[in-house]
């Protein structure tokens, strides 16, 4: 068995990617953010304060004949961007891309932080990280993919995120036609709940890859490519107008600049992110100053290959073999 779901950028900056998910009987369809950087499936619900839920599609367990309360269970999660949510837990049928998991833990939000209240484009997250990262207590729950893996043709999923166009999350199979290059595989470290891996080197503007390894995570839930200062500086030294903007908390430059590409090595392959994928967006509507897709990871503590990097590749999240595959797109 397999599943295939389309995913769409939320806005002109590809800030996040939205995928429709069916929950319950009859189906309640919610727009959710698939996130390989976390391991909880949580939703805005009938239990979310009305003032917070305004403008959001919500899940009502009371309207689902297959919903069951997981009594005594609660959850609470804090994300890298300081957003947070918490609540209680139900189990229900969850269908993604035509594949159904009958008894999936659906974490219902009784509290959501301001960022989530304001982001009416999504009604929650589908965590696609490792089960060890799940935040339900007293008994941690499995992710949708972990529950699905044993029934899928292959225990893997792929992410094909695209700039300003529809992409896909495929479960149980690899559609190699989505990629131009060969898929290079490298071991994945799930010990922290993330899809951790080590890139073997990098280069700017098509130069030869150096051999400076970069350890980080493949994270569909993070917008940017976040790397160490030495790499960020090496890149922006090639961008005449680049400067750090305190108010934007990142490097900005003239939107008219012709940005160099950025490449990294992984699994014996080279993934090249084109210059235009590295220009995220004007800092404000109509501004001629643009915000960089590559920014510093120095105050985070880990390097993050987020959507800016993932848009250049077909990425295989292979749970069965504990490995990540990367192919140029
Ligand atoms: C500091 C490094 C991580 C920052 C990362 N967040 C981000 O990357 C958010 C995502 C977002 C987009 C649109 C609207 C709202 C949020 N974007 C963001 O901070 N920016 C600011 C810079 O310009 C680009 C957009 C994050 O916390 N990612 C979470 C998942 C997100 C949480 C907030 C809602 C969207 C999903 C994560 O799970 O991927 C994580 F791994 F970082 C994490 O915190 N795991 C526990």
CSV table of C-alpha atoms and ligand atoms in Angstrom, one decimal:
chain,number,residue,atom,x,y,z
A,1,UNK,CA,0.0,0.0,0.0
A,2,UNK,CA,1.0,3.6,-0.6
A,3,UNK,CA,-0.1,7.2,-0.1
A,4,UNK,CA,0.4,10.4,-2.1
A,5,UNK,CA,-0.6,13.9,-0.9
A,6,UNK,CA,-0.1,17.2,-2.6
A,7,UNK,CA,1.4,20.0,-0.6
A,8,UNK,CA,1.4,23.8,-1.3
A,9,UNK,CA,3.4,26.7,-0.2
A,10,UNK,CA,1.5,28.9,2.3
A,11,UNK,CA,2.5,32.3,0.8
A,12,UNK,CA,4.9,34.0,-1.7
A,13,UNK,CA,7.8,33.4,0.6
A,14,UNK,CA,7.2,29.6,0.8
A,15,UNK,CA,7.2,30.1,4.6
A,16,UNK,CA,5.5,26.8,5.3
A,17,UNK,CA,3.8,24.0,3.3
A,18,UNK,CA,0.2,23.0,3.7
A,19,UNK,CA,-1.3,19.5,3.2
A,20,UNK,CA,-4.9,18.4,3.6
A,21,UNK,CA,-5.5,15.6,6.1
A,22,UNK,CA,-8.8,13.8,6.9
A,23,UNK,CA,-9.6,13.0,10.5
A,24,UNK,CA,-12.6,11.1,11.9
A,25,UNK,CA,-15.9,9.7,10.6
A,26,UNK,CA,-17.3,11.4,8.7
A,27,UNK,CA,-14.1,12.9,7.5
A,28,UNK,CA,-13.1,16.3,8.9
A,29,UNK,CA,-10.5,17.8,6.5
A,30,UNK,CA,-7.9,20.1,8.1
A,31,UNK,CA,-4.9,22.0,6.5
A,32,UNK,CA,-1.8,20.8,8.4
A,33,UNK,CA,1.9,21.5,8.3
A,34,UNK,CA,4.0,18.3,7.8
A,35,UNK,CA,7.0,18.6,10.0
A,36,UNK,CA,10.0,16.2,10.0
A,37,UNK,CA,11.4,18.3,12.9
A,38,UNK,CA,8.8,17.2,15.4
A,39,UNK,CA,6.8,14.1,16.3
A,40,UNK,CA,3.3,15.2,17.4
A,41,UNK,CA,0.1,15.3,15.3
A,42,UNK,CA,-1.9,18.1,16.9
A,43,UNK,CA,-4.8,20.1,15.8
A,44,UNK,CA,-7.0,23.1,16.5
A,45,UNK,CA,-10.2,21.6,17.9
A,46,UNK,CA,-13.6,22.2,19.5
A,47,UNK,CA,-11.5,22.4,22.8
A,48,UNK,CA,-9.4,25.3,21.6
A,49,UNK,CA,-10.6,28.6,23.1
A,50,UNK,CA,-13.0,30.2,20.6
A,51,UNK,CA,-11.0,33.5,20.5
A,52,UNK,CA,-7.9,31.5,19.6
A,53,UNK,CA,-9.6,29.2,17.1
A,54,UNK,CA,-11.3,32.1,15.2
A,55,UNK,CA,-10.5,31.8,11.5
A,56,UNK,CA,-9.1,28.2,11.8
A,57,UNK,CA,-10.6,25.0,10.6
A,58,UNK,CA,-11.1,22.8,13.7
A,59,UNK,CA,-11.5,19.1,14.6
A,60,UNK,CA,-14.5,18.1,16.7
A,61,UNK,CA,-14.1,14.7,18.2
A,62,UNK,CA,-17.7,14.7,19.4
A,63,UNK,CA,-18.8,14.8,15.8
A,64,UNK,CA,-16.6,11.7,14.9
A,65,UNK,CA,-18.1,8.2,15.5
A,66,UNK,CA,-14.6,6.7,15.6
A,67,UNK,CA,-13.1,9.2,18.1
A,68,UNK,CA,-12.0,7.9,21.5
A,69,UNK,CA,-10.6,10.0,24.4
A,70,UNK,CA,-7.2,8.8,25.5
A,71,UNK,CA,-8.1,9.4,29.1
A,72,UNK,CA,-5.4,10.8,31.4
A,73,UNK,CA,-3.1,11.7,28.5
A,74,UNK,CA,-1.9,15.3,27.9
A,75,UNK,CA,0.8,16.9,25.7
A,76,UNK,CA,2.8,20.2,25.6
A,77,UNK,CA,5.3,21.3,22.9
A,78,UNK,CA,7.6,24.2,22.4
A,79,UNK,CA,9.1,24.9,19.0
A,80,UNK,CA,12.4,26.5,18.0
A,81,UNK,CA,10.7,29.7,17.0
A,82,UNK,CA,9.3,30.0,20.5
A,83,UNK,CA,5.8,29.0,19.5
A,84,UNK,CA,4.0,26.5,21.7
A,85,UNK,CA,0.8,24.5,22.1
A,86,UNK,CA,-0.7,21.9,24.6
A,87,UNK,CA,-3.8,19.9,25.3
A,88,UNK,CA,-5.3,16.5,25.6
A,89,UNK,CA,-5.5,13.4,23.4
A,90,UNK,CA,-8.0,11.4,21.3
A,91,UNK,CA,-7.5,8.5,18.9
A,92,UNK,CA,-9.3,8.5,15.6
A,93,UNK,CA,-8.8,7.5,12.0
A,94,UNK,CA,-6.4,9.7,10.1
A,95,UNK,CA,-6.1,9.5,6.3
A,96,UNK,CA,-3.3,11.1,4.4
A,97,UNK,CA,-3.0,10.8,0.6
A,98,UNK,CA,-5.5,8.0,0.6
A,99,UNK,CA,-3.8,5.9,3.2
A,100,UNK,CA,-5.6,5.5,6.6
A,101,UNK,CA,-4.3,4.8,10.0
A,102,UNK,CA,-7.2,3.6,12.1
A,103,UNK,CA,-6.1,4.4,15.6
A,104,UNK,CA,-3.9,7.5,15.4
A,105,UNK,CA,-3.2,9.7,18.4
A,106,UNK,CA,-4.8,13.1,17.5
A,107,UNK,CA,-3.6,15.7,20.0
A,108,UNK,CA,-6.3,18.3,20.6
A,109,UNK,CA,-5.1,21.8,21.5
A,110,UNK,CA,-6.6,23.5,24.6
A,111,UNK,CA,-3.9,26.1,24.4
A,112,UNK,CA,-2.0,27.7,21.4
A,113,UNK,CA,0.5,30.5,21.4
A,114,UNK,CA,-0.1,33.8,19.5
A,115,UNK,CA,1.9,32.7,16.4
A,116,UNK,CA,-0.5,29.8,15.9
A,117,UNK,CA,-3.5,31.9,16.5
A,118,UNK,CA,-2.3,34.4,13.9
A,119,UNK,CA,-1.4,31.7,11.3
A,120,UNK,CA,-4.9,30.9,10.2
A,121,UNK,CA,-3.5,29.0,7.1
A,122,UNK,CA,-2.8,25.9,9.2
A,123,UNK,CA,-4.9,24.0,11.8
A,124,UNK,CA,-1.9,22.2,13.3
A,125,UNK,CA,1.0,19.9,12.5
A,126,UNK,CA,1.7,16.4,11.5
A,127,UNK,CA,5.0,15.4,13.1
A,128,UNK,CA,7.1,13.2,10.9
A,129,UNK,CA,10.1,12.9,13.2
A,130,UNK,CA,11.1,9.8,15.2
A,131,UNK,CA,8.7,8.5,17.9
A,132,UNK,CA,11.2,9.2,20.6
A,133,UNK,CA,10.4,12.9,20.1
A,134,UNK,CA,6.7,12.6,20.9
A,135,UNK,CA,5.5,14.8,23.7
A,136,UNK,CA,2.4,12.9,25.0
A,137,UNK,CA,2.5,11.9,28.7
A,138,UNK,CA,2.3,9.6,30.6
A,139,UNK,CA,2.6,7.3,27.5
A,140,UNK,CA,4.2,8.8,24.4
A,141,UNK,CA,2.3,8.1,21.1
A,142,UNK,CA,3.5,7.0,17.7
A,143,UNK,CA,3.6,9.3,14.7
A,144,UNK,CA,1.2,8.8,11.8
A,145,UNK,CA,4.1,7.6,9.6
A,146,UNK,CA,5.4,5.2,12.3
A,147,UNK,CA,1.9,3.7,12.6
A,148,UNK,CA,1.7,3.4,8.8
A,149,UNK,CA,5.2,2.1,8.1
A,150,UNK,CA,4.5,-1.6,8.7
A,151,UNK,CA,1.6,-1.5,6.2
A,152,UNK,CA,3.3,0.6,3.5
A,153,UNK,CA,5.0,-1.1,0.5
A,154,UNK,CA,8.3,0.3,1.9
A,155,UNK,CA,8.8,2.0,5.3
A,156,UNK,CA,9.8,5.3,3.8
A,157,UNK,CA,8.3,8.6,2.6
A,158,UNK,CA,9.6,11.3,0.3
A,159,UNK,CA,9.3,15.1,0.3
A,160,UNK,CA,9.2,17.0,-2.9
A,161,UNK,CA,8.7,20.7,-1.8
A,162,UNK,CA,8.7,23.3,-4.6
A,163,UNK,CA,9.0,27.1,-4.9
A,164,UNK,CA,5.6,28.6,-5.6
A,165,UNK,CA,4.1,25.5,-6.9
A,166,UNK,CA,2.4,22.3,-5.8
A,167,UNK,CA,4.7,19.5,-4.5
A,168,UNK,CA,4.1,16.2,-2.8
A,169,UNK,CA,4.6,13.9,0.2
A,170,UNK,CA,4.6,10.3,-1.0
A,171,UNK,CA,4.4,7.4,1.4
A,172,UNK,CA,5.7,3.9,0.8
A,173,UNK,CA,7.3,4.5,-2.6
A,174,UNK,CA,9.9,6.6,-4.4
A,175,UNK,CA,8.8,8.4,-7.6
A,176,UNK,CA,12.3,8.7,-9.1
A,177,UNK,CA,10.8,10.8,-12.0
A,178,UNK,CA,10.6,13.7,-9.5
A,179,UNK,CA,14.4,13.9,-9.5
A,180,UNK,CA,17.0,14.8,-12.1
A,181,UNK,CA,20.0,13.2,-10.3
A,182,UNK,CA,20.8,9.9,-8.6
A,183,UNK,CA,19.6,9.5,-5.0
A,184,UNK,CA,22.6,9.5,-2.7
A,185,UNK,CA,22.0,7.9,0.7
A,186,UNK,CA,23.6,8.7,4.1
A,187,UNK,CA,22.9,7.4,7.6
A,188,UNK,CA,20.1,9.2,9.5
A,189,UNK,CA,20.5,9.7,13.3
A,190,UNK,CA,17.0,9.7,15.0
A,191,UNK,CA,18.3,9.6,18.5
A,192,UNK,CA,17.0,13.2,19.2
A,193,UNK,CA,13.8,12.7,17.4
A,194,UNK,CA,15.0,14.6,14.3
A,195,UNK,CA,16.2,13.3,10.9
A,196,UNK,CA,19.9,14.1,11.6
A,197,UNK,CA,22.6,13.6,9.0
A,198,UNK,CA,26.1,14.9,8.0
A,199,UNK,CA,26.8,16.7,4.8
A,200,UNK,CA,30.3,16.1,3.5
A,201,UNK,CA,31.2,19.6,2.3
A,202,UNK,CA,29.9,22.8,0.6
A,203,UNK,CA,30.7,25.3,-2.1
A,204,UNK,CA,29.5,28.7,-3.3
A,205,UNK,CA,28.7,29.5,-6.9
A,206,UNK,CA,29.5,26.2,-8.5
A,207,UNK,CA,33.1,26.0,-7.1
A,208,UNK,CA,34.5,22.6,-6.2
A,209,UNK,CA,33.0,21.2,-2.9
A,210,UNK,CA,35.4,21.6,0.1
A,211,UNK,CA,35.6,18.8,2.7
A,212,UNK,CA,34.1,20.6,5.7
A,213,UNK,CA,31.5,18.3,7.0
A,214,UNK,CA,28.2,19.9,8.3
A,215,UNK,CA,26.0,18.0,10.8
A,216,UNK,CA,22.4,19.0,10.8
A,217,UNK,CA,18.7,18.0,10.4
A,218,UNK,CA,16.5,17.7,7.4
A,219,UNK,CA,13.5,19.7,8.6
A,220,UNK,CA,10.4,20.3,6.4
A,221,UNK,CA,8.9,22.5,9.3
A,222,UNK,CA,11.7,25.1,9.1
A,223,UNK,CA,11.5,27.7,6.4
A,224,UNK,CA,15.2,28.6,6.0
A,225,UNK,CA,18.6,27.0,5.5
A,226,UNK,CA,20.4,27.6,8.8
A,227,UNK,CA,24.2,27.0,8.8
A,228,UNK,CA,27.3,28.1,10.8
A,229,UNK,CA,28.5,31.7,10.6
A,230,UNK,CA,31.7,30.8,8.7
A,231,UNK,CA,29.6,29.3,5.9
A,232,UNK,CA,27.1,32.1,5.9
A,233,UNK,CA,29.9,34.7,5.7
A,234,UNK,CA,31.6,32.8,2.9
A,235,UNK,CA,28.4,32.9,0.9
A,236,UNK,CA,27.4,36.5,1.5
A,237,UNK,CA,31.0,37.8,0.8
A,238,UNK,CA,29.9,37.1,-2.8
A,239,UNK,CA,26.8,39.4,-2.5
A,240,UNK,CA,27.9,43.1,-2.9
A,241,UNK,CA,25.0,44.7,-1.0
A,242,UNK,CA,24.6,42.0,1.7
A,243,UNK,CA,24.4,43.3,5.3
A,244,UNK,CA,23.0,42.1,8.6
A,245,UNK,CA,19.7,43.8,9.4
A,246,UNK,CA,19.1,44.0,13.2
A,247,UNK,CA,15.3,44.6,12.8
A,248,UNK,CA,15.0,41.7,10.3
A,249,UNK,CA,17.3,39.5,12.5
A,250,UNK,CA,19.1,38.3,9.3
A,251,UNK,CA,21.1,39.1,6.3
A,252,UNK,CA,19.4,41.3,3.7
A,253,UNK,CA,20.5,42.5,0.2
A,254,UNK,CA,19.3,44.4,-2.9
A,255,UNK,CA,16.6,42.3,-4.5
A,256,UNK,CA,18.3,43.1,-7.9
A,257,UNK,CA,21.4,41.1,-6.9
A,258,UNK,CA,22.2,38.1,-8.9
A,259,UNK,CA,22.8,35.6,-6.1
A,260,UNK,CA,25.3,32.8,-6.4
A,261,UNK,CA,24.2,29.2,-5.9
A,262,UNK,CA,25.0,27.1,-2.8
A,263,UNK,CA,26.0,23.5,-3.0
A,264,UNK,CA,26.4,20.7,-0.4
A,265,UNK,CA,27.6,17.2,-0.6
A,266,UNK,CA,25.5,14.3,0.8
A,267,UNK,CA,25.6,10.5,0.1
A,268,UNK,CA,28.1,11.0,-2.7
A,269,UNK,CA,25.9,13.4,-4.5
A,270,UNK,CA,26.0,17.2,-4.8
A,271,UNK,CA,22.9,19.2,-4.2
A,272,UNK,CA,22.9,22.7,-5.7
A,273,UNK,CA,20.5,25.3,-4.5
A,274,UNK,CA,20.0,27.9,-7.2
A,275,UNK,CA,20.6,31.6,-6.4
A,276,UNK,CA,16.9,32.5,-6.8
A,277,UNK,CA,15.9,29.9,-4.2
A,278,UNK,CA,18.3,31.7,-1.9
A,279,UNK,CA,16.3,35.0,-2.3
A,280,UNK,CA,13.5,34.3,0.1
A,281,UNK,CA,11.3,37.4,-0.3
A,282,UNK,CA,11.3,41.3,-0.1
A,283,UNK,CA,11.4,42.3,3.6
A,284,UNK,CA,8.1,44.1,3.1
A,285,UNK,CA,5.6,44.1,0.2
A,286,UNK,CA,7.1,46.1,-2.6
A,287,UNK,CA,10.5,46.7,-0.9
A,288,UNK,CA,13.7,46.5,-3.0
A,289,UNK,CA,15.5,44.9,0.0
A,290,UNK,CA,15.3,41.1,0.1
A,291,UNK,CA,15.7,38.6,3.0
A,292,UNK,CA,18.2,35.7,2.5
A,293,UNK,CA,17.1,32.1,2.5
A,294,UNK,CA,20.5,31.2,4.1
A,295,UNK,CA,20.9,32.5,7.6
A,296,UNK,CA,23.1,31.7,10.7
A,297,UNK,CA,22.4,28.8,13.0
A,298,UNK,CA,24.8,30.1,15.6
A,299,UNK,CA,22.1,30.9,18.2
A,300,UNK,CA,20.2,27.7,17.7
A,301,UNK,CA,22.7,25.0,18.5
A,302,UNK,CA,22.0,22.9,15.4
A,303,UNK,CA,22.2,23.3,11.7
A,304,UNK,CA,18.9,23.0,9.9
A,305,UNK,CA,18.4,22.0,6.2
A,306,UNK,CA,15.0,23.6,6.0
A,307,UNK,CA,12.6,24.2,3.1
A,308,UNK,CA,15.1,26.5,1.2
A,309,UNK,CA,17.5,23.4,0.9
A,310,UNK,CA,14.7,20.8,0.5
A,311,UNK,CA,13.2,22.7,-2.5
A,312,UNK,CA,16.4,21.8,-4.4
A,313,UNK,CA,16.0,18.1,-3.9
A,314,UNK,CA,13.8,15.0,-3.7
A,315,UNK,CA,14.4,13.8,-0.2
A,316,UNK,CA,13.8,10.2,1.0
A,317,UNK,CA,13.1,9.7,4.7
A,318,UNK,CA,13.9,6.0,4.9
A,319,UNK,CA,12.9,4.7,8.4
A,320,UNK,CA,13.4,1.1,7.5
A,321,UNK,CA,17.1,1.6,6.7
A,322,UNK,CA,17.6,4.6,9.1
A,323,UNK,CA,18.9,6.7,6.2
A,324,UNK,CA,18.2,9.8,4.2
A,325,UNK,CA,18.3,10.0,0.4
A,326,UNK,CA,19.0,13.2,-1.5
A,327,UNK,CA,18.6,13.7,-5.3
A,328,UNK,CA,19.0,17.0,-7.2
A,329,UNK,CA,15.7,18.2,-8.7
B,1,LIG,C1,14.9,28.3,15.3
B,1,LIG,C2,14.9,27.2,14.3
B,1,LIG,C3,13.5,26.6,14.1
B,1,LIG,C4,12.5,27.7,13.6
B,1,LIG,C5,11.3,26.9,13.0
B,1,LIG,N1,10.3,27.9,12.5
B,1,LIG,C6,10.3,28.4,11.3
B,1,LIG,O1,11.1,28.1,10.5
B,1,LIG,C7,9.1,29.3,11.0
B,1,LIG,C8,8.0,28.4,10.4
B,1,LIG,C9,6.7,29.2,10.2
B,1,LIG,C10,6.3,29.6,9.0
B,1,LIG,C11,5.1,30.4,8.8
B,1,LIG,C12,4.4,30.7,9.9
B,1,LIG,C13,4.8,30.3,11.2
B,1,LIG,C14,6.0,29.6,11.3
B,1,LIG,N2,9.5,30.4,10.1
B,1,LIG,C15,10.3,31.4,10.6
B,1,LIG,O2,10.7,31.3,11.8
B,1,LIG,N3,10.6,32.4,9.7
B,1,LIG,C16,11.4,33.5,10.2
B,1,LIG,C17,12.5,33.8,9.2
B,1,LIG,O3,11.9,34.0,7.9
B,1,LIG,C18,11.3,32.8,7.5
B,1,LIG,C19,10.1,32.4,8.4
B,1,LIG,C20,10.6,25.9,13.9
B,1,LIG,O4,10.4,26.2,15.0
B,1,LIG,N4,10.3,24.8,13.3
B,1,LIG,C21,9.5,23.7,14.0
B,1,LIG,C22,8.2,23.5,13.3
B,1,LIG,C23,7.4,24.9,13.1
B,1,LIG,C24,6.9,25.4,14.5
B,1,LIG,C25,6.0,26.7,14.3
B,1,LIG,C26,4.8,26.4,13.3
B,1,LIG,C27,5.4,25.8,12.0
B,1,LIG,C28,6.2,24.6,12.2
B,1,LIG,C29,10.3,22.4,14.0
B,1,LIG,O5,9.5,21.3,14.5
B,1,LIG,O6,10.7,22.1,12.6
B,1,LIG,C30,11.6,22.4,14.8
B,1,LIG,F1,12.4,21.3,14.5
B,1,LIG,F2,12.3,23.5,14.6
B,1,LIG,C31,11.3,22.3,16.3
B,1,LIG,O7,11.1,23.3,16.9
B,1,LIG,N5,11.2,21.0,16.8
B,1,LIG,C32,10.8,20.8,18.1
